[in-house]
Coordinates of C-alpha atoms in Angstrom, one line a residue:
M15 CA 123.4 -19.8 107.7
P16 CA 120.3 -21.6 106.8
A17 CA 117.7 -19.4 104.9
R18 CA 115.1 -19.4 107.7
S19 CA 117.7 -18.6 110.2
S20 CA 119.3 -15.4 108.2
L21 CA 115.7 -14.2 108.0
T22 CA 115.2 -14.8 111.8
A23 CA 118.0 -12.9 112.3
G24 CA 118.0 -10.2 110.2
L25 CA 114.2 -9.4 111.1
L26 CA 115.5 -9.0 114.9
I27 CA 119.0 -7.1 113.8
G28 CA 116.9 -4.6 111.7
T29 CA 114.4 -4.0 114.7
A30 CA 117.1 -3.3 116.9
L31 CA 118.5 -1.2 114.5
D32 CA 115.0 1.1 114.3
A33 CA 115.7 1.4 117.7
L34 CA 119.2 2.8 117.6
V35 CA 119.8 4.2 114.8
P36 CA 117.6 7.6 113.5
D37 CA 116.3 7.9 110.3
P38 CA 118.4 9.8 108.1
R39 CA 116.9 13.6 107.1
R40 CA 117.6 13.2 103.6
G41 CA 117.4 10.1 101.7
H42 CA 115.5 7.7 103.5
P43 CA 114.8 4.9 101.2
V44 CA 110.7 5.5 101.9
A45 CA 111.4 8.7 101.3
I46 CA 112.7 8.0 97.7
F47 CA 110.1 5.9 97.4
G48 CA 107.8 8.0 97.4
A49 CA 109.1 10.6 95.2
A50 CA 109.4 8.0 92.5
A51 CA 105.9 7.3 92.9
G52 CA 104.9 10.8 92.6
A53 CA 106.5 11.1 89.7
V54 CA 105.1 8.3 88.4
E55 CA 101.4 9.5 89.2
R56 CA 101.9 13.1 87.9
H57 CA 103.2 11.8 84.5
G58 CA 100.5 8.7 84.6
Y59 CA 97.7 9.7 86.7
A60 CA 94.0 9.5 84.7
D61 CA 91.1 9.6 86.8
T62 CA 90.2 5.6 86.4
R63 CA 90.5 2.9 88.5
R64 CA 92.3 1.1 85.5
R65 CA 95.0 3.7 85.4
G66 CA 95.4 3.7 89.1
L67 CA 95.7 -0.2 89.3
A68 CA 98.6 0.2 86.7
F69 CA 100.0 2.8 88.9
T70 CA 99.6 0.5 91.7
G71 CA 100.9 -2.9 90.4
G72 CA 103.9 -1.1 88.6
C73 CA 105.4 0.4 91.9
V74 CA 104.2 -2.3 94.2
G75 CA 106.0 -4.5 91.6
A76 CA 108.9 -2.5 91.2
A77 CA 109.3 -3.0 95.2
V78 CA 109.0 -6.3 95.4
T79 CA 111.3 -7.3 92.3
L80 CA 114.0 -4.9 94.0
G81 CA 113.6 -7.0 97.0
A82 CA 113.8 -10.2 94.9
A83 CA 117.1 -8.9 93.5
L84 CA 118.7 -8.5 96.6
P85 CA 121.1 -11.0 98.2
R86 CA 119.6 -13.4 100.5
G87 CA 121.0 -13.1 103.7
A88 CA 120.8 -11.6 107.4
V89 CA 122.4 -8.3 106.3
S90 CA 120.1 -7.7 103.8
T91 CA 117.0 -8.4 105.8
A92 CA 118.4 -6.4 109.0
V93 CA 118.5 -3.0 106.0
A94 CA 115.6 -3.6 104.8
T95 CA 113.8 -3.7 108.1
W96 CA 115.0 -0.9 109.7
A97 CA 114.8 0.9 106.5
V98 CA 110.6 0.3 106.7
L99 CA 109.9 0.0 110.4
G100 CA 108.8 2.9 112.0
S101 CA 109.0 2.5 115.8
R102 CA 111.5 4.9 116.8
S103 CA 110.0 7.8 114.8
L104 CA 106.5 7.1 115.8
R105 CA 107.3 7.0 119.1
R106 CA 110.0 10.4 118.9
E107 CA 106.9 12.4 117.0
A108 CA 104.2 11.8 119.6
G109 CA 106.9 12.2 122.2
I110 CA 107.6 15.8 120.9
V111 CA 103.7 16.7 120.6
H112 CA 103.4 15.6 124.4
D113 CA 106.6 17.8 125.2
H114 CA 104.6 20.9 123.6
L115 CA 101.6 19.5 125.4
A116 CA 103.4 19.7 128.7
R117 CA 105.1 23.2 128.3
G118 CA 101.5 24.7 127.0
D119 CA 102.5 25.4 123.8
L120 CA 99.3 24.7 121.8
A121 CA 100.5 26.6 118.5
A122 CA 103.6 24.3 118.5
A123 CA 101.4 20.6 119.4
R124 CA 98.7 21.7 116.8
Q125 CA 101.9 22.1 113.9
Q126 CA 103.7 18.9 115.2
V127 CA 100.4 16.6 115.3
T128 CA 100.5 17.1 111.5
H129 CA 103.2 15.2 111.1
L130 CA 100.7 12.7 112.3
V131 CA 97.4 13.0 111.3
G132 CA 95.6 14.4 108.4
R133 CA 93.3 16.5 110.7
D134 CA 92.8 19.9 110.7
P135 CA 94.7 21.4 113.6
A136 CA 93.3 24.9 114.1
A137 CA 90.2 22.4 115.2
L138 CA 92.1 20.5 118.0
D139 CA 92.5 22.0 121.6
A140 CA 95.0 19.8 124.2
D141 CA 92.7 17.0 124.5
G142 CA 91.5 16.9 121.2
I143 CA 95.5 16.6 120.3
A144 CA 96.0 14.3 122.4
R145 CA 93.4 11.6 121.2
A146 CA 95.0 12.4 117.8
A147 CA 98.5 11.8 118.8
V148 CA 97.1 8.7 120.8
E149 CA 94.9 7.4 117.5
S150 CA 97.8 7.5 115.8
V151 CA 100.3 5.8 117.8
A152 CA 97.8 3.0 117.8
E153 CA 97.1 2.6 114.3
N154 CA 101.0 3.2 113.1
T155 CA 101.6 0.4 115.1
C156 CA 100.1 -1.8 113.0
D157 CA 100.7 0.0 109.6
A158 CA 104.8 1.3 110.7
I159 CA 105.7 -1.9 113.2
V160 CA 103.6 -5.3 113.0
A161 CA 102.7 -5.2 109.4
P162 CA 106.2 -4.7 108.1
L163 CA 107.4 -7.8 110.5
F164 CA 104.9 -10.1 109.6
W165 CA 105.0 -9.7 105.7
G166 CA 108.8 -9.9 106.2
A167 CA 108.8 -13.1 108.0
V168 CA 106.4 -14.7 105.6
A169 CA 107.8 -13.4 102.8
G170 CA 111.3 -12.1 103.1
V171 CA 113.0 -8.7 101.6
P172 CA 110.5 -8.6 99.0
G173 CA 107.5 -8.7 101.8
L174 CA 109.4 -5.7 103.9
L175 CA 109.3 -3.4 100.9
G176 CA 106.3 -4.6 99.2
Y177 CA 104.5 -3.8 102.3
R178 CA 106.0 -0.7 102.5
A179 CA 105.2 0.3 99.0
I180 CA 101.6 -0.4 99.8
N181 CA 100.8 1.4 103.0
T182 CA 102.9 4.5 101.3
L183 CA 100.7 4.6 98.2
D184 CA 98.0 4.3 100.5
A185 CA 98.9 7.4 102.0
M186 CA 99.7 8.9 99.1
V187 CA 96.5 8.0 97.2
G188 CA 94.4 6.3 99.2
H189 CA 92.1 8.9 100.2
R190 CA 88.2 9.4 99.1
T191 CA 89.2 12.7 97.4
P192 CA 88.1 14.0 94.0
R193 CA 91.2 13.5 92.5
Y194 CA 91.9 10.0 94.1
G195 CA 88.3 8.7 94.8
N196 CA 88.9 6.4 91.6
F197 CA 92.8 6.6 90.5
G198 CA 93.6 5.5 94.4
W199 CA 90.9 2.9 94.9
A200 CA 93.7 -0.3 93.5
S201 CA 96.3 1.2 96.8
A202 CA 93.1 1.9 99.1
R203 CA 91.8 -1.6 98.6
L204 CA 95.2 -3.3 98.5
D205 CA 96.2 -2.0 101.6
D206 CA 93.2 -2.9 103.3
L207 CA 94.2 -6.9 102.2
A208 CA 98.1 -6.4 103.4
N209 CA 96.8 -5.5 106.7
L210 CA 93.9 -8.0 106.9
V211 CA 96.1 -10.3 109.1
P212 CA 98.6 -7.8 110.8
A213 CA 95.7 -6.1 112.1
R214 CA 94.3 -8.8 114.5
L215 CA 97.7 -10.1 115.1
T216 CA 98.3 -6.0 116.4
A217 CA 95.1 -6.3 118.8
G218 CA 96.5 -9.5 120.2
L219 CA 100.4 -8.1 121.0
V220 CA 98.9 -4.9 122.3
A221 CA 97.3 -7.4 124.7
L222 CA 100.3 -9.4 125.7
A223 CA 102.4 -6.3 125.7
S224 CA 99.7 -4.4 128.1
G225 CA 99.5 -7.2 130.6
R226 CA 95.6 -6.4 130.5
A227 CA 94.7 -8.9 127.9
R228 CA 91.1 -9.4 128.7
R229 CA 90.0 -6.2 129.2
T230 CA 91.9 -5.7 125.6
L231 CA 90.6 -8.0 123.6
R232 CA 87.2 -7.8 125.2
V233 CA 87.3 -3.9 124.0
A234 CA 88.9 -5.3 120.6
V235 CA 86.8 -7.5 119.5
R236 CA 83.9 -5.6 120.6
D237 CA 84.5 -2.3 119.2
G238 CA 87.3 -3.1 116.4
H239 CA 84.5 -3.8 113.2
R240 CA 83.0 -0.6 114.3
H241 CA 85.8 1.8 112.7
P242 CA 85.3 3.1 108.9
S243 CA 88.5 1.3 108.0
P244 CA 88.4 -2.7 108.0
N245 CA 91.5 -2.9 110.1
S246 CA 92.4 0.2 111.9
G247 CA 89.9 -0.4 114.4
Y248 CA 91.1 -3.4 115.7
A249 CA 95.0 -1.8 117.0
E250 CA 92.5 1.7 118.1
A251 CA 90.2 -0.7 119.9
A252 CA 93.0 -3.1 121.5
Y253 CA 95.0 0.8 122.6
A254 CA 91.7 2.2 124.2
G255 CA 91.0 -1.5 126.2
A256 CA 94.9 -1.8 127.2
L257 CA 95.2 2.0 128.3
G258 CA 91.3 2.4 130.0
L259 CA 90.6 5.4 127.5
R260 CA 88.0 6.1 125.2
L261 CA 88.8 6.6 121.2
G262 CA 87.2 7.9 118.5
G263 CA 84.7 10.9 117.9
R264 CA 84.4 13.9 115.7
N265 CA 87.5 14.9 113.7
V266 CA 87.9 17.5 111.1
Y267 CA 89.7 17.5 108.2
A268 CA 90.4 20.0 105.3
N269 CA 87.4 19.1 102.9
R270 CA 84.9 17.1 105.7
V271 CA 84.0 16.2 108.9
E272 CA 83.9 12.9 110.1
H273 CA 81.9 11.4 113.1
R274 CA 83.6 7.9 114.1
P275 CA 82.2 5.7 116.7
E276 CA 83.4 5.8 120.1
L277 CA 86.1 2.9 121.1
G278 CA 86.5 1.2 125.0
D279 CA 84.8 2.7 127.9
G280 CA 87.4 5.0 129.5
A281 CA 87.2 8.7 129.6
P282 CA 89.1 10.3 126.3
P283 CA 92.8 10.5 126.3
G284 CA 94.6 13.8 127.9
P285 CA 98.4 14.7 127.2
E286 CA 99.4 12.8 129.7
D287 CA 98.2 9.5 127.8
I288 CA 100.6 9.9 125.3
P289 CA 103.9 8.7 126.8
R290 CA 101.8 5.7 128.0
A291 CA 100.7 5.3 124.4
T292 CA 104.5 5.2 123.2
R293 CA 105.4 2.9 126.0
L294 CA 102.7 0.8 124.7
C295 CA 103.9 1.0 121.7
A296 CA 107.7 -0.2 122.2
G297 CA 106.7 -3.4 124.5
V298 CA 104.3 -3.8 120.9
T299 CA 107.1 -3.7 119.0
I300 CA 110.0 -6.3 121.2
A301 CA 106.7 -8.5 121.1
A302 CA 106.2 -8.4 117.1
A303 CA 109.7 -9.0 116.7
V304 CA 110.0 -12.0 118.7
T305 CA 106.6 -12.7 116.9
A306 CA 107.9 -12.7 113.7
A307 CA 111.1 -14.3 114.2
A308 CA 109.0 -17.5 115.5
I309 CA 107.2 -17.4 112.3
A310 CA 110.1 -16.5 109.8
R311 CA 111.6 -19.4 111.8
G312 CA 108.8 -22.3 111.6
H313 CA 107.7 -21.2 107.9
R314 CA 107.8 -23.8 105.4
A315 CA 107.1 -22.1 102.3
P316 CA 110.1 -21.2 100.2
L317 CA 111.2 -18.0 100.9
L318 CA 110.3 -15.2 98.3
G319 CA 114.6 -13.4 99.2

């Protein structure tokens, strides 16, 4: 099978596997990478950007090298795609939050939403939990679905593994805290760069999958740049436009309070909007897989894996 055909097939099969095969409770490849990166951080940490740059370069370089060493073909691409995608798990986690809220179990919903966001759950009522869940689904539609498929289409297995490494490191150390303000700078900036195109692509795919293209794109273009992140706002604004909601506002974290600009024109989300968001996420996943397959099919540059 020609290389581009293998890549196309692998991306589509891997997306299907993500929908059908649950993540293992132990030994998931991303968890193994995170544990290894955590060990490297503990032994090599220093409160400098230079040390953080070496950490980021070493970890991402190892992931890309592993991807390049694997045999090219549909099977390896499919397995790597399954390993790095998070559509099923994202929708499952958000669905559990909704189920707890539907039963009126606010304590369980607060605990569950910590699987999706880093906010202080004690400060959240039912609508605050719902907003957190919807915003997480929106943001992670880019990080866990569109971006890895995009980089897989452009750069094969090394692109899949490299992107997931970048995004995992950002989640681990890319925070503006006393410990990671310098050390995590390189991871955070590399994640911003890796998501620059996928975030805008996500907005377009949300518009396509929602069936409300004009409203979705209008809100994404108008409000996407207002978010503190150079990328996350486009996905969140697109979801706000597609679902007719207003996202953003006051977020309470363990050591700070953020007042984020509001995105969209509707009412704030309620618990009933979580299933709407997860259904939209499922539609975007299909659209992203088809788009990635088309990019891979037409990509003329030499494949990295």
